[in-house]
Tab-separated table of C-alpha atoms in Angstrom:
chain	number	residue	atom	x	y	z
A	217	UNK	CA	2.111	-0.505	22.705
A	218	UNK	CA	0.216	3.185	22.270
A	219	UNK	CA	-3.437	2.339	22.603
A	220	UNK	CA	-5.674	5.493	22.043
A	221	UNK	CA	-9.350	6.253	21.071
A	222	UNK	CA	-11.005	8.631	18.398
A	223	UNK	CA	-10.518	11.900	19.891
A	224	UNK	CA	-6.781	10.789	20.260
A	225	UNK	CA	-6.462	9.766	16.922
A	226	UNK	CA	-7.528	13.091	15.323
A	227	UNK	CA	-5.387	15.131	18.030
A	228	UNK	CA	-2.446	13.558	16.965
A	229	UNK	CA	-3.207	13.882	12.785
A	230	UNK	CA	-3.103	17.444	14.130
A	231	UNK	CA	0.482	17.227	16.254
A	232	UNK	CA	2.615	20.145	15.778
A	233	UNK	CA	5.589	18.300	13.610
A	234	UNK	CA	8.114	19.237	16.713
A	235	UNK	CA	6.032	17.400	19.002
A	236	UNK	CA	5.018	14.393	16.305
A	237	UNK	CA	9.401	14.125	15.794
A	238	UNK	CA	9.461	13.950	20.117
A	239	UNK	CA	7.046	11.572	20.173
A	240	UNK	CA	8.845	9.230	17.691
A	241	UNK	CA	12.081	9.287	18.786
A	242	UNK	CA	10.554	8.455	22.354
A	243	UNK	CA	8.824	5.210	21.020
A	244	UNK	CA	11.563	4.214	18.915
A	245	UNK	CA	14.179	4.263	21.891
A	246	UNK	CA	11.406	2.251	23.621
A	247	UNK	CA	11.289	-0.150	20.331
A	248	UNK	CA	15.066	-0.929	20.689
A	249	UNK	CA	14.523	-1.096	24.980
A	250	UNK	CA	12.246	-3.838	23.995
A	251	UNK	CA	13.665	-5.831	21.443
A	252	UNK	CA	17.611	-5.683	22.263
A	253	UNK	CA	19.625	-7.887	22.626
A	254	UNK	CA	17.072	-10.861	22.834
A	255	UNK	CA	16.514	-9.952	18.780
A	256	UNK	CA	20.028	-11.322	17.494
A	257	UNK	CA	19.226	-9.876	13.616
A	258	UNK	CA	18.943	-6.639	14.829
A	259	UNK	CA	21.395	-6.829	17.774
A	260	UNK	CA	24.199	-7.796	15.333
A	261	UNK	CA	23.110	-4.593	12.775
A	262	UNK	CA	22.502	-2.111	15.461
A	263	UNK	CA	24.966	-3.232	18.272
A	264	UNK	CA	27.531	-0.538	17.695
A	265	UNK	CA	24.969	2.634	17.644
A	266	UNK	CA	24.810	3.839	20.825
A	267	UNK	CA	21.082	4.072	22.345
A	268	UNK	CA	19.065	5.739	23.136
A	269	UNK	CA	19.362	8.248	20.072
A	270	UNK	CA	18.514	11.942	21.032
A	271	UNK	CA	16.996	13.288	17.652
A	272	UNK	CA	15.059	11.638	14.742
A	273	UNK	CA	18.043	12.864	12.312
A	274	UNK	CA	20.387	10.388	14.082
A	275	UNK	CA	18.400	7.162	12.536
A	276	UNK	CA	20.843	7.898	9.287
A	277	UNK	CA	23.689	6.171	11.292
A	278	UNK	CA	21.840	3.065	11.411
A	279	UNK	CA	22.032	0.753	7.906
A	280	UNK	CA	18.914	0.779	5.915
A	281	UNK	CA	17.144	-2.882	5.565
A	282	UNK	CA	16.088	-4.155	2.452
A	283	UNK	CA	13.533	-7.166	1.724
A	284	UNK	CA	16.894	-9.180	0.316
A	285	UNK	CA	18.385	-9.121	3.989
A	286	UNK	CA	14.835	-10.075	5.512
A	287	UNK	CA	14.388	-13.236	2.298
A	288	UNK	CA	18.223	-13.835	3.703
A	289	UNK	CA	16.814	-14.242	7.259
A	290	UNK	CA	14.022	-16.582	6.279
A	291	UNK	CA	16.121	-19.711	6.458
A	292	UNK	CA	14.653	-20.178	10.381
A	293	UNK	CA	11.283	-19.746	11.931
A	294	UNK	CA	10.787	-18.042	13.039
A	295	UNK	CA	12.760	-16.012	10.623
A	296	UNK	CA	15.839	-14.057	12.319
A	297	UNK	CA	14.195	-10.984	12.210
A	298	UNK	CA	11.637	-12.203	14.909
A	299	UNK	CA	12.168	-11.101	18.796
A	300	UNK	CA	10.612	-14.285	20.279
A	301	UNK	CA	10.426	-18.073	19.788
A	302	UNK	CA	7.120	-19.498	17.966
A	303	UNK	CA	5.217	-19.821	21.549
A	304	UNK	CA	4.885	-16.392	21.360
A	305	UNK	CA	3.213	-15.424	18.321
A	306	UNK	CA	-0.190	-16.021	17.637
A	307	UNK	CA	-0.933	-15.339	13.598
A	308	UNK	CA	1.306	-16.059	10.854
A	309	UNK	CA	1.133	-14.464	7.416
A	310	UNK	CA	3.021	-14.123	4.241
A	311	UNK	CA	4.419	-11.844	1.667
A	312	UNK	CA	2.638	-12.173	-1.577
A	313	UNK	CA	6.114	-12.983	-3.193
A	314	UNK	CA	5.924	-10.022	-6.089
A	315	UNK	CA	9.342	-9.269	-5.218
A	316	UNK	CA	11.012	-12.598	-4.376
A	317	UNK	CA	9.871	-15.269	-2.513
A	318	UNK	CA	7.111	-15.819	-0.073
A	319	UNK	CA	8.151	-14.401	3.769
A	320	UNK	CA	6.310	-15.619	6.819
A	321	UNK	CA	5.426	-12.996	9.058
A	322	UNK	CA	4.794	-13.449	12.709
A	323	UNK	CA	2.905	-11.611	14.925
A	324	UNK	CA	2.660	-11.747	18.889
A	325	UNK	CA	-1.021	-10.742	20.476
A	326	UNK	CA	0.360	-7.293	21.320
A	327	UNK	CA	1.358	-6.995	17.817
A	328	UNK	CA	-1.863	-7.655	15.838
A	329	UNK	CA	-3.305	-5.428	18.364
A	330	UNK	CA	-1.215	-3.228	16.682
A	331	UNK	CA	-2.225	-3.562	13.418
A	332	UNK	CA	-6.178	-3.311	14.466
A	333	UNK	CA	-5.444	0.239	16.127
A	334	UNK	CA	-3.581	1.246	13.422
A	335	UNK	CA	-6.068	0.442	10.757
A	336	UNK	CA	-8.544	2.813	13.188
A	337	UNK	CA	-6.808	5.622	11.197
A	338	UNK	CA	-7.821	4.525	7.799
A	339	UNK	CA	-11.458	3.519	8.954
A	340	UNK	CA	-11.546	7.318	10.466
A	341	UNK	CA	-10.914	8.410	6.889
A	342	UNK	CA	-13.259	6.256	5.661
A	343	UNK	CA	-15.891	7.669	8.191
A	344	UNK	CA	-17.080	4.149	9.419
A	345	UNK	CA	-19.264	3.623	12.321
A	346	UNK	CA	-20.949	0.760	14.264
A	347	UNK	CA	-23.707	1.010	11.712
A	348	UNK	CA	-21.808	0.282	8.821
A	349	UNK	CA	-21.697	-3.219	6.951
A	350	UNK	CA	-18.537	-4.195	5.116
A	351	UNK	CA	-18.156	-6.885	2.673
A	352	UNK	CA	-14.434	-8.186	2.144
A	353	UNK	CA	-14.094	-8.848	-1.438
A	354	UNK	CA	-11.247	-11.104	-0.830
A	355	UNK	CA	-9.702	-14.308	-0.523
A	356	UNK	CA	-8.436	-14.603	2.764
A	357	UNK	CA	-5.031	-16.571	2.036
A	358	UNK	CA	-1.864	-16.306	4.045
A	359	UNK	CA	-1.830	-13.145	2.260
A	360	UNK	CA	-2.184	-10.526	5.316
A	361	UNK	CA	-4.604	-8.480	2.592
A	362	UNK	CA	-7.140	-7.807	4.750
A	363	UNK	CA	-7.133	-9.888	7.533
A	364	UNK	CA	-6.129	-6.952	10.011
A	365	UNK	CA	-8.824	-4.154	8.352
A	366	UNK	CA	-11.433	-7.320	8.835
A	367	UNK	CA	-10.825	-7.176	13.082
A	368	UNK	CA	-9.813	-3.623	12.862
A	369	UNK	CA	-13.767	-3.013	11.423
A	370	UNK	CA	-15.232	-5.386	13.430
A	371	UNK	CA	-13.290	-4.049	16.866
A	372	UNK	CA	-15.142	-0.758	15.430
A	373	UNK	CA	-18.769	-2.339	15.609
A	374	UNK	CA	-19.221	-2.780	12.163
A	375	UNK	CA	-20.536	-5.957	10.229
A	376	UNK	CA	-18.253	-8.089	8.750
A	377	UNK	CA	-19.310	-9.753	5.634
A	378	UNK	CA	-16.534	-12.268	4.124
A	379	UNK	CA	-16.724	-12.857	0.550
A	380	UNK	CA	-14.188	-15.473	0.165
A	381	UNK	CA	-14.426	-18.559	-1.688
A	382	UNK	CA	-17.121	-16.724	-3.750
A	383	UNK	CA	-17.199	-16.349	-7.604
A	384	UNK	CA	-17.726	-12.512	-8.720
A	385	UNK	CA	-21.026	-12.996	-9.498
A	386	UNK	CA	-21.861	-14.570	-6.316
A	387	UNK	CA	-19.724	-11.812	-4.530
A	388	UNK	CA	-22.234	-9.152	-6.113
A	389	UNK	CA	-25.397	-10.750	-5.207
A	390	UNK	CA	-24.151	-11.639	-1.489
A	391	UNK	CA	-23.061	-7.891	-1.296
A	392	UNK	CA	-26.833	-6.368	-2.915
A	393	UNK	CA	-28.272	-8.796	-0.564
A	394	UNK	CA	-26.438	-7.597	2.593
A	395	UNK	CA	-26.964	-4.009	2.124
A	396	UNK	CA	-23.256	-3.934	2.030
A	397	UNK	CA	-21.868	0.104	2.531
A	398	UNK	CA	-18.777	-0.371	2.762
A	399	UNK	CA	-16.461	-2.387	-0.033
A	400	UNK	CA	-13.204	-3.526	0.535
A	401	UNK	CA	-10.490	-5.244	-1.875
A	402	UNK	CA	-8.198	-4.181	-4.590
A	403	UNK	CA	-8.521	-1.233	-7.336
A	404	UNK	CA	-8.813	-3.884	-9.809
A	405	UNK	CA	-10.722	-5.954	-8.266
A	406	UNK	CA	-13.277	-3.054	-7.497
A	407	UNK	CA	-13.291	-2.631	-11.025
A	408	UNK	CA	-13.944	-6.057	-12.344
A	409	UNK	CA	-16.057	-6.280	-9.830
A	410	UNK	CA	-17.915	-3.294	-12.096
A	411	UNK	CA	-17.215	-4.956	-15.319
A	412	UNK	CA	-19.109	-8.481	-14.248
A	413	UNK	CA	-21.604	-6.485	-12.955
A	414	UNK	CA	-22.701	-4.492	-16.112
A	415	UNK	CA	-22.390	-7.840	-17.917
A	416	UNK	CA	-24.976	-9.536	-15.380
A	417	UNK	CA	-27.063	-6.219	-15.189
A	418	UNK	CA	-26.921	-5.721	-11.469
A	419	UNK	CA	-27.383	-2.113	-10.656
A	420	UNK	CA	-24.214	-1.901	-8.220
A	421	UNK	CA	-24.345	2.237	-8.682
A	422	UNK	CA	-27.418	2.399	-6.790
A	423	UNK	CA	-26.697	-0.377	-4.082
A	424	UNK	CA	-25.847	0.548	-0.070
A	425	UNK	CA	-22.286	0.705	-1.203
A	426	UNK	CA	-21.206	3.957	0.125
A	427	UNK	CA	-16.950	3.645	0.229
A	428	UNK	CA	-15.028	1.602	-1.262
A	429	UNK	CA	-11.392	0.985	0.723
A	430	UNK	CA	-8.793	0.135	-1.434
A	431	UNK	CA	-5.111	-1.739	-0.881
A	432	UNK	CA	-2.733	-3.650	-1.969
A	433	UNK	CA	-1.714	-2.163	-5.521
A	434	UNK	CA	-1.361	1.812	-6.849
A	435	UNK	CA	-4.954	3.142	-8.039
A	436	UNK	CA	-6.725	4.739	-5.150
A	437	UNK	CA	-4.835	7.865	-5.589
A	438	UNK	CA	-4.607	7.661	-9.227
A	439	UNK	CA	-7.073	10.028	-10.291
A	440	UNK	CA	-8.011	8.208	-13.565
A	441	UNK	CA	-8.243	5.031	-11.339
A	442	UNK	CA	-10.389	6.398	-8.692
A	443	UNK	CA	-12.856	8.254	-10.854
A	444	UNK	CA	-13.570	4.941	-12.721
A	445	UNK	CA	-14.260	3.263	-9.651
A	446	UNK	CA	-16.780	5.867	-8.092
A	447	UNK	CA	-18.593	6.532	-11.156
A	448	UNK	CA	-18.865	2.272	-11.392
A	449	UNK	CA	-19.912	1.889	-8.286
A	450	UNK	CA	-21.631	5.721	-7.101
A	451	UNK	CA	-19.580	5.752	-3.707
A	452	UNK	CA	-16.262	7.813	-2.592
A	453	UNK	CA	-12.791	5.594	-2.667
A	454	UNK	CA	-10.623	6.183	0.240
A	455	UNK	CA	-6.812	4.872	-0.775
A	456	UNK	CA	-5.002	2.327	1.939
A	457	UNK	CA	-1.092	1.197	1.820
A	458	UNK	CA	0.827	-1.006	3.951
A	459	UNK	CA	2.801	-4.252	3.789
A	460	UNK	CA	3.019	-7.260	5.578
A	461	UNK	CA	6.395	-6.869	6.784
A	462	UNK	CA	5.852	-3.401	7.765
A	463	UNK	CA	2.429	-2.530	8.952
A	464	UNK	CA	-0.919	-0.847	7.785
A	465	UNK	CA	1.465	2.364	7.337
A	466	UNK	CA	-0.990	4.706	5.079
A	467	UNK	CA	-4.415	6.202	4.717
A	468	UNK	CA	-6.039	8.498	1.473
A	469	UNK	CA	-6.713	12.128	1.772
A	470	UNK	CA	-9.191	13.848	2.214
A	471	UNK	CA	-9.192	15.307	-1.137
A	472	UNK	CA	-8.739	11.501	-3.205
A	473	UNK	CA	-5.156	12.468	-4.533
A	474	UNK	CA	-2.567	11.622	-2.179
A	475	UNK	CA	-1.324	9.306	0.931
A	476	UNK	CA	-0.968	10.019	4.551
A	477	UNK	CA	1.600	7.944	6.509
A	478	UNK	CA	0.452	7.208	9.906
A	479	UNK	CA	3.266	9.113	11.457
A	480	UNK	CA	2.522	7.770	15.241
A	481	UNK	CA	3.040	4.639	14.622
A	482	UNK	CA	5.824	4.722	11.419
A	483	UNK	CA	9.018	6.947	11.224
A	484	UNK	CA	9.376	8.009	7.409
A	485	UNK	CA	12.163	8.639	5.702
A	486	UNK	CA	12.705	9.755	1.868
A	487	UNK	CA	16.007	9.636	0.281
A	488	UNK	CA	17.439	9.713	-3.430
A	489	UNK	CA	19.266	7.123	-5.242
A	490	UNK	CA	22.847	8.075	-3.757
A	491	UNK	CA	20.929	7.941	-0.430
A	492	UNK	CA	21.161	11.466	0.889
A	493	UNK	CA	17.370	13.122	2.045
A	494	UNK	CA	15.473	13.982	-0.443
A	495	UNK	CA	13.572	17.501	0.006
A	496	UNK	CA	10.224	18.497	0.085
A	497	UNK	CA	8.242	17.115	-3.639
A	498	UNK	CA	11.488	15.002	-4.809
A	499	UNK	CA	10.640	11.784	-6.193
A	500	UNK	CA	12.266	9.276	-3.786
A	501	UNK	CA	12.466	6.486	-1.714
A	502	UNK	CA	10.007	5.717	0.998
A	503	UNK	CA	12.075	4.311	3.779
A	504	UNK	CA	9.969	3.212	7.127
A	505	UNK	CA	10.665	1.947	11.001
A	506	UNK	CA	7.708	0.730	12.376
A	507	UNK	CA	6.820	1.727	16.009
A	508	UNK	CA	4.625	-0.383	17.681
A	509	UNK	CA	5.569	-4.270	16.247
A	510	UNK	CA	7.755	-5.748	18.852
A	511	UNK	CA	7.613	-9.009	18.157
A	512	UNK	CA	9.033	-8.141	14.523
A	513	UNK	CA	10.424	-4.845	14.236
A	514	UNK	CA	11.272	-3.296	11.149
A	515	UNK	CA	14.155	-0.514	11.123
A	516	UNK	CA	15.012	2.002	8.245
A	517	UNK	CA	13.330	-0.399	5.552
A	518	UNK	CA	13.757	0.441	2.039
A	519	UNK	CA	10.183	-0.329	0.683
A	520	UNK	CA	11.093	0.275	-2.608
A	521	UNK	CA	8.104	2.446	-2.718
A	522	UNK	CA	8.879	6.210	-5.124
A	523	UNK	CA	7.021	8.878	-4.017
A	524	UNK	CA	7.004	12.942	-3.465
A	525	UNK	CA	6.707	13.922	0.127
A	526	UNK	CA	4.947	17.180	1.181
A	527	UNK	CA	4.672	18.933	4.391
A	528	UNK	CA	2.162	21.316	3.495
A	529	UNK	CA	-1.506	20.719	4.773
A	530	UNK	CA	-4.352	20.713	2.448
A	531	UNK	CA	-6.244	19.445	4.928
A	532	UNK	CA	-6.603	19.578	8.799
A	533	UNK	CA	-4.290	15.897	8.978
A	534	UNK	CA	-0.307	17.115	9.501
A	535	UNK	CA	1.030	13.429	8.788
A	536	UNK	CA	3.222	14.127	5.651
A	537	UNK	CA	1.654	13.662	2.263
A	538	UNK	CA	2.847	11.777	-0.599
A	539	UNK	CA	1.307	13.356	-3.763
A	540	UNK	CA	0.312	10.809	-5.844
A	541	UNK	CA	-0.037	7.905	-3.285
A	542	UNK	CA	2.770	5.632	-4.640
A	543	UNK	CA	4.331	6.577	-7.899
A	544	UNK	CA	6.050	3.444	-8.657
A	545	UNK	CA	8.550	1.344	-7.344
A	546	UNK	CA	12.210	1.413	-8.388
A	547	UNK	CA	12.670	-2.084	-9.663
A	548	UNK	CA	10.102	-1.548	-12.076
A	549	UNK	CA	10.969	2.100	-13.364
A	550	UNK	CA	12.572	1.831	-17.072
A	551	UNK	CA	13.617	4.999	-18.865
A	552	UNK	CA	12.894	4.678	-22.545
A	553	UNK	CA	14.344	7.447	-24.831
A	554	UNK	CA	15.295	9.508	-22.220
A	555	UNK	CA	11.788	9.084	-20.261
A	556	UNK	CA	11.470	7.688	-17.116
A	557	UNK	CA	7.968	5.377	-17.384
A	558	UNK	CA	6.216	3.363	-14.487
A	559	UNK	CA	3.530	0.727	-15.000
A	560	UNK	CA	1.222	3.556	-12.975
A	561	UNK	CA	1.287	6.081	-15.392
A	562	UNK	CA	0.381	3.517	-18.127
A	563	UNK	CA	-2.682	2.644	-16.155
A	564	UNK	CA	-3.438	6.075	-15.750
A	565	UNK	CA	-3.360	6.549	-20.033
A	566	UNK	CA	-5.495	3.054	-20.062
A	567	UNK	CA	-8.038	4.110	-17.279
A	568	UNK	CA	-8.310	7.601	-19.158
A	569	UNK	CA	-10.384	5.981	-21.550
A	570	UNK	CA	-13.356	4.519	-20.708
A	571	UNK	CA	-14.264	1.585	-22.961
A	572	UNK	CA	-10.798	-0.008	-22.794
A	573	UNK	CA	-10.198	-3.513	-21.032
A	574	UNK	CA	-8.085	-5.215	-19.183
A	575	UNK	CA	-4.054	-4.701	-20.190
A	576	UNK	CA	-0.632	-6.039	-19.764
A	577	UNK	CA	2.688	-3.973	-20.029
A	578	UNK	CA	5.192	-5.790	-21.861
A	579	UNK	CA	8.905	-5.122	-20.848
A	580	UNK	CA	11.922	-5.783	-23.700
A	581	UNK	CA	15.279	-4.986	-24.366
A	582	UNK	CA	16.495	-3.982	-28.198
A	583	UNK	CA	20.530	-3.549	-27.563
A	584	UNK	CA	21.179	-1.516	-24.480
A	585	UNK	CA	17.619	0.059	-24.632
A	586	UNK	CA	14.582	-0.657	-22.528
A	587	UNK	CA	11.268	-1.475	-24.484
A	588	UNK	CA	7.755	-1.233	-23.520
A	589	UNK	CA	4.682	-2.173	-25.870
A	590	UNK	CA	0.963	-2.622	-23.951
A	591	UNK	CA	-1.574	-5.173	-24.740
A	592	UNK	CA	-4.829	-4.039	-23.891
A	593	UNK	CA	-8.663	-5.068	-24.697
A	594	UNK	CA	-10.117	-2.441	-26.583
A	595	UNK	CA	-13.672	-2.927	-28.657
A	596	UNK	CA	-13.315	-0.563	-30.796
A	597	UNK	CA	-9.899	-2.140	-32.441
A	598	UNK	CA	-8.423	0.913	-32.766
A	599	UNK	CA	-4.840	1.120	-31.270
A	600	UNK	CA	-3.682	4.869	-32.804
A	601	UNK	CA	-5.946	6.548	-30.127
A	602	UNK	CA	-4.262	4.849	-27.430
A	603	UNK	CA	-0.985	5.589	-28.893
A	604	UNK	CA	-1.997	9.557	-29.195
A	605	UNK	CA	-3.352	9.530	-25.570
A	606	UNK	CA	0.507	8.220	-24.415
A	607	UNK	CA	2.081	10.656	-26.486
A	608	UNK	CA	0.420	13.205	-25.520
A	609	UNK	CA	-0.104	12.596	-21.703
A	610	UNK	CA	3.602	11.270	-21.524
A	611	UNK	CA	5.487	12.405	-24.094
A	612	UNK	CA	6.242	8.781	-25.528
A	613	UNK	CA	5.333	6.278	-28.679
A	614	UNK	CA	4.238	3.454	-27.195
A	615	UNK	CA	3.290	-0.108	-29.194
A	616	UNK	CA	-0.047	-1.030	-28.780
A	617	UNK	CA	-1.407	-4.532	-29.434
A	618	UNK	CA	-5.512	-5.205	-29.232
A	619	UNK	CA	-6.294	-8.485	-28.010
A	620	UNK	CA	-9.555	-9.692	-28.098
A	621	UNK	CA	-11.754	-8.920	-24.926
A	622	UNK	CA	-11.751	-11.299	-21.808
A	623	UNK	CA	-8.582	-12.763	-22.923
A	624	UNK	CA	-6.530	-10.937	-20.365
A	625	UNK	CA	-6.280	-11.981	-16.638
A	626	UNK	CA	-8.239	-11.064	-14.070
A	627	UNK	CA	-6.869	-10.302	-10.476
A	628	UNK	CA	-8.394	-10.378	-7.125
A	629	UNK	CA	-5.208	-9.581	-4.959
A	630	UNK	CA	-2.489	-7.679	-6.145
A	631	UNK	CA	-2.657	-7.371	-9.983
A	632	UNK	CA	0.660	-8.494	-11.983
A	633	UNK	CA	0.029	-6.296	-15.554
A	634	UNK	CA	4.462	-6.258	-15.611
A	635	UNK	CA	5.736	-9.197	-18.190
A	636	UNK	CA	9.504	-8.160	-17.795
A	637	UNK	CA	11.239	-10.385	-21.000
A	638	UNK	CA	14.315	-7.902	-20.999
């Protein structure tokens, strides 16, 4: 395990890419030192490459992973995909199940250790210090949510203020009463957060709150998102990503618009559909090895994750950017009429204008062809605005249906808007 402080942090956001590629390949070779052949999963998938590999660009010899093979190794626990026995591992968490079903995830000491340090880099963009108070606007489930940015802020010093088991309502007034600065949850939740607030007139845009860290959902780098959440709440939103099975893996940039991945402690890759690289501001696939998780290592995983990597530095960080954050994901792209459409860039239409609701994309087939139509809560019943703002921000007639307001559901953890009927 790499254990380093601030000033190492920021040194290495600042690595040369030749020396960030050296330092990768080193701790991978040590990732497969440590984990072959006790780890049978990957000793049967990786026993014929010979190791230790000599250059980053050799890792497209090894087979990519997808969640499918890891659901497929779930039918032991630990699940096959696990170095030790149980003894060994200390937390256990799940995958939310958007994708299939729930996955336990194990995690040895070492390993959560992991996760804490890792997290440091996301709390460094966030600018958080001893003094700072944060309140966790979330349930703490099996979920891993934010269970690791919980001990990575209070390994920083900071106050910890859970808000679980707490209505909205009671969330707010336990936050105003705290002096909370710091906010963390989803960027829906930050924004019904908002919505309950206006409704039981507390002030939240002139409370302590200084940040609000978001996860677990596209929205922090979704300009329409974010700007709706800092006006709401008068404090800067700093974007997160990661994944239980694979790590805390991404922090926001400086600027709001994009993702850093946390290139010490991940290996990225980006390739297209056929599976070749994809170059520099392609949309693609994020594909990730963690570095540091021994006890449950992760090779050349297909997250499923679109984005558009970039190499160029708009600010002093040199961990390649993904404009946009997360685009999509490629299970729940449709093309309709020629145009390919993501349930992101319909929340970024929705979150354009400012007195609409909650929504719901609606997914249907007519023949061969891929619908979609978009409930959404709008007071001012008038659906031919909407439709104008799609056309004209994405080139596409959409159906839109007005329900009545507060008849959509709310979401604490990850939102599910998608109702796929096709």
């Amino acid at each position: 395990m790499l254990t380093y402080d601030a000033t190492d942090r920021l040194s290495f956001t600042r690595l040369r890419r030749d020396l960030l590629e050296a330092m990768q390949i080193e701790r991978f070779n040590r990732l497969i030192e440590a984990t072959l052949p006790q780890n049978s999963f990957h000793d049967d998938r990786l026993g014929d490459i010979q190791f230790p590999l000599q250059a980053l660009g050799e890792l497209r010899h090894l087979p990519t992973l997808a969640k499918a093979d890891l659901i497929a190794a779930g039918d032991t626990f630990p699940p096959r995909f696990h170095t030790f026995d149980a003894s060994r591992y200390i937390r256990l968490h799940r995958t939310s199940g958007t994708t299939g079903r729930p996955l336990p995830l194990l995690d040895t000491a070492d390993d959560w250790q992991w996760w804490i340090d890792t997290w440091q880099f996301v709390l460094d963009a966030a600018d958080v210090t001893a003094d700072d108070r944060a309140f966790m606007a979330f349930s703490f489930g099996p979920f891993i949510g934010f269970w690791s940015a919980n001990d990575a802020l209070a390994a920083r010093g900071a106050m910890v203020i859970p808000g679980g088991g707490l209505s909205t309502a009671a969330r707010l007034t336990l936050l105003q009463d705290s002096d909370a600065t710091i906010l963390c949850c989803t960027p829906t939740y930050a924004l019904h957060m908002a919505d309950v607030a206006r409704a039981e007139s507390i002030p939240i845009e002139s409370s302590a709150i200084r940040c609000v860290i978001v996860a677990g959902e596209p929205g922090g780098s979704i300009p329409e998102v974010r700007q709706r959440i800092e006006a709401a709440w008068g404090a800067k939103v700093i974007d997160h990503s990661g994944a239980t099975e694979i790590g805390p893996w991404g922090f926001g940039t400086a600027d709001g618009t994009s993702l850093h991945v946390i290139e010490t402690e991940f290996i990225a890759e980006f390739l297209l559909e056929d599976g070749t690289p994809a170059a520099e501001g392609q949309l693609s696939e994020l594909v990730l090895t963690n570095l540091g998780r021994i006890g449950a290592p992760i090779i050349r995983y297909r997250t499923g994750d679109l984005v558009r990597p970039r190499w160029d530095h708009r600010d002093e960080c040199r961990f390649v950017r993904l404009e946009g954050g997360v685009l999509g994901r490629a299970d729940d792209m449709v093309v309709v009429r020629g145009v390919n459409v993501f349930p992101s860039s319909i929340e970024r239409v929705i979150r354009s204008i400012p007195e609409l609701g909650e929504f719901r994309i609606l997914l249907s087939k007519q023949g061969e062809m891929d619908q979609v139509s978009v409930e959404v809560e709008d007071p001012q019943n008038d659906p031919q605005r909407i439709g104008k703002q799609f056309e004209t921000a994405i080139g596409l007639r959409i159906a839109i249906k007005i329900v009545p307001e507060g008849s959509l559901p709310r979401f604490e953890a990850k939102a599910r808007r998608v109702v796929d009927n096709r």
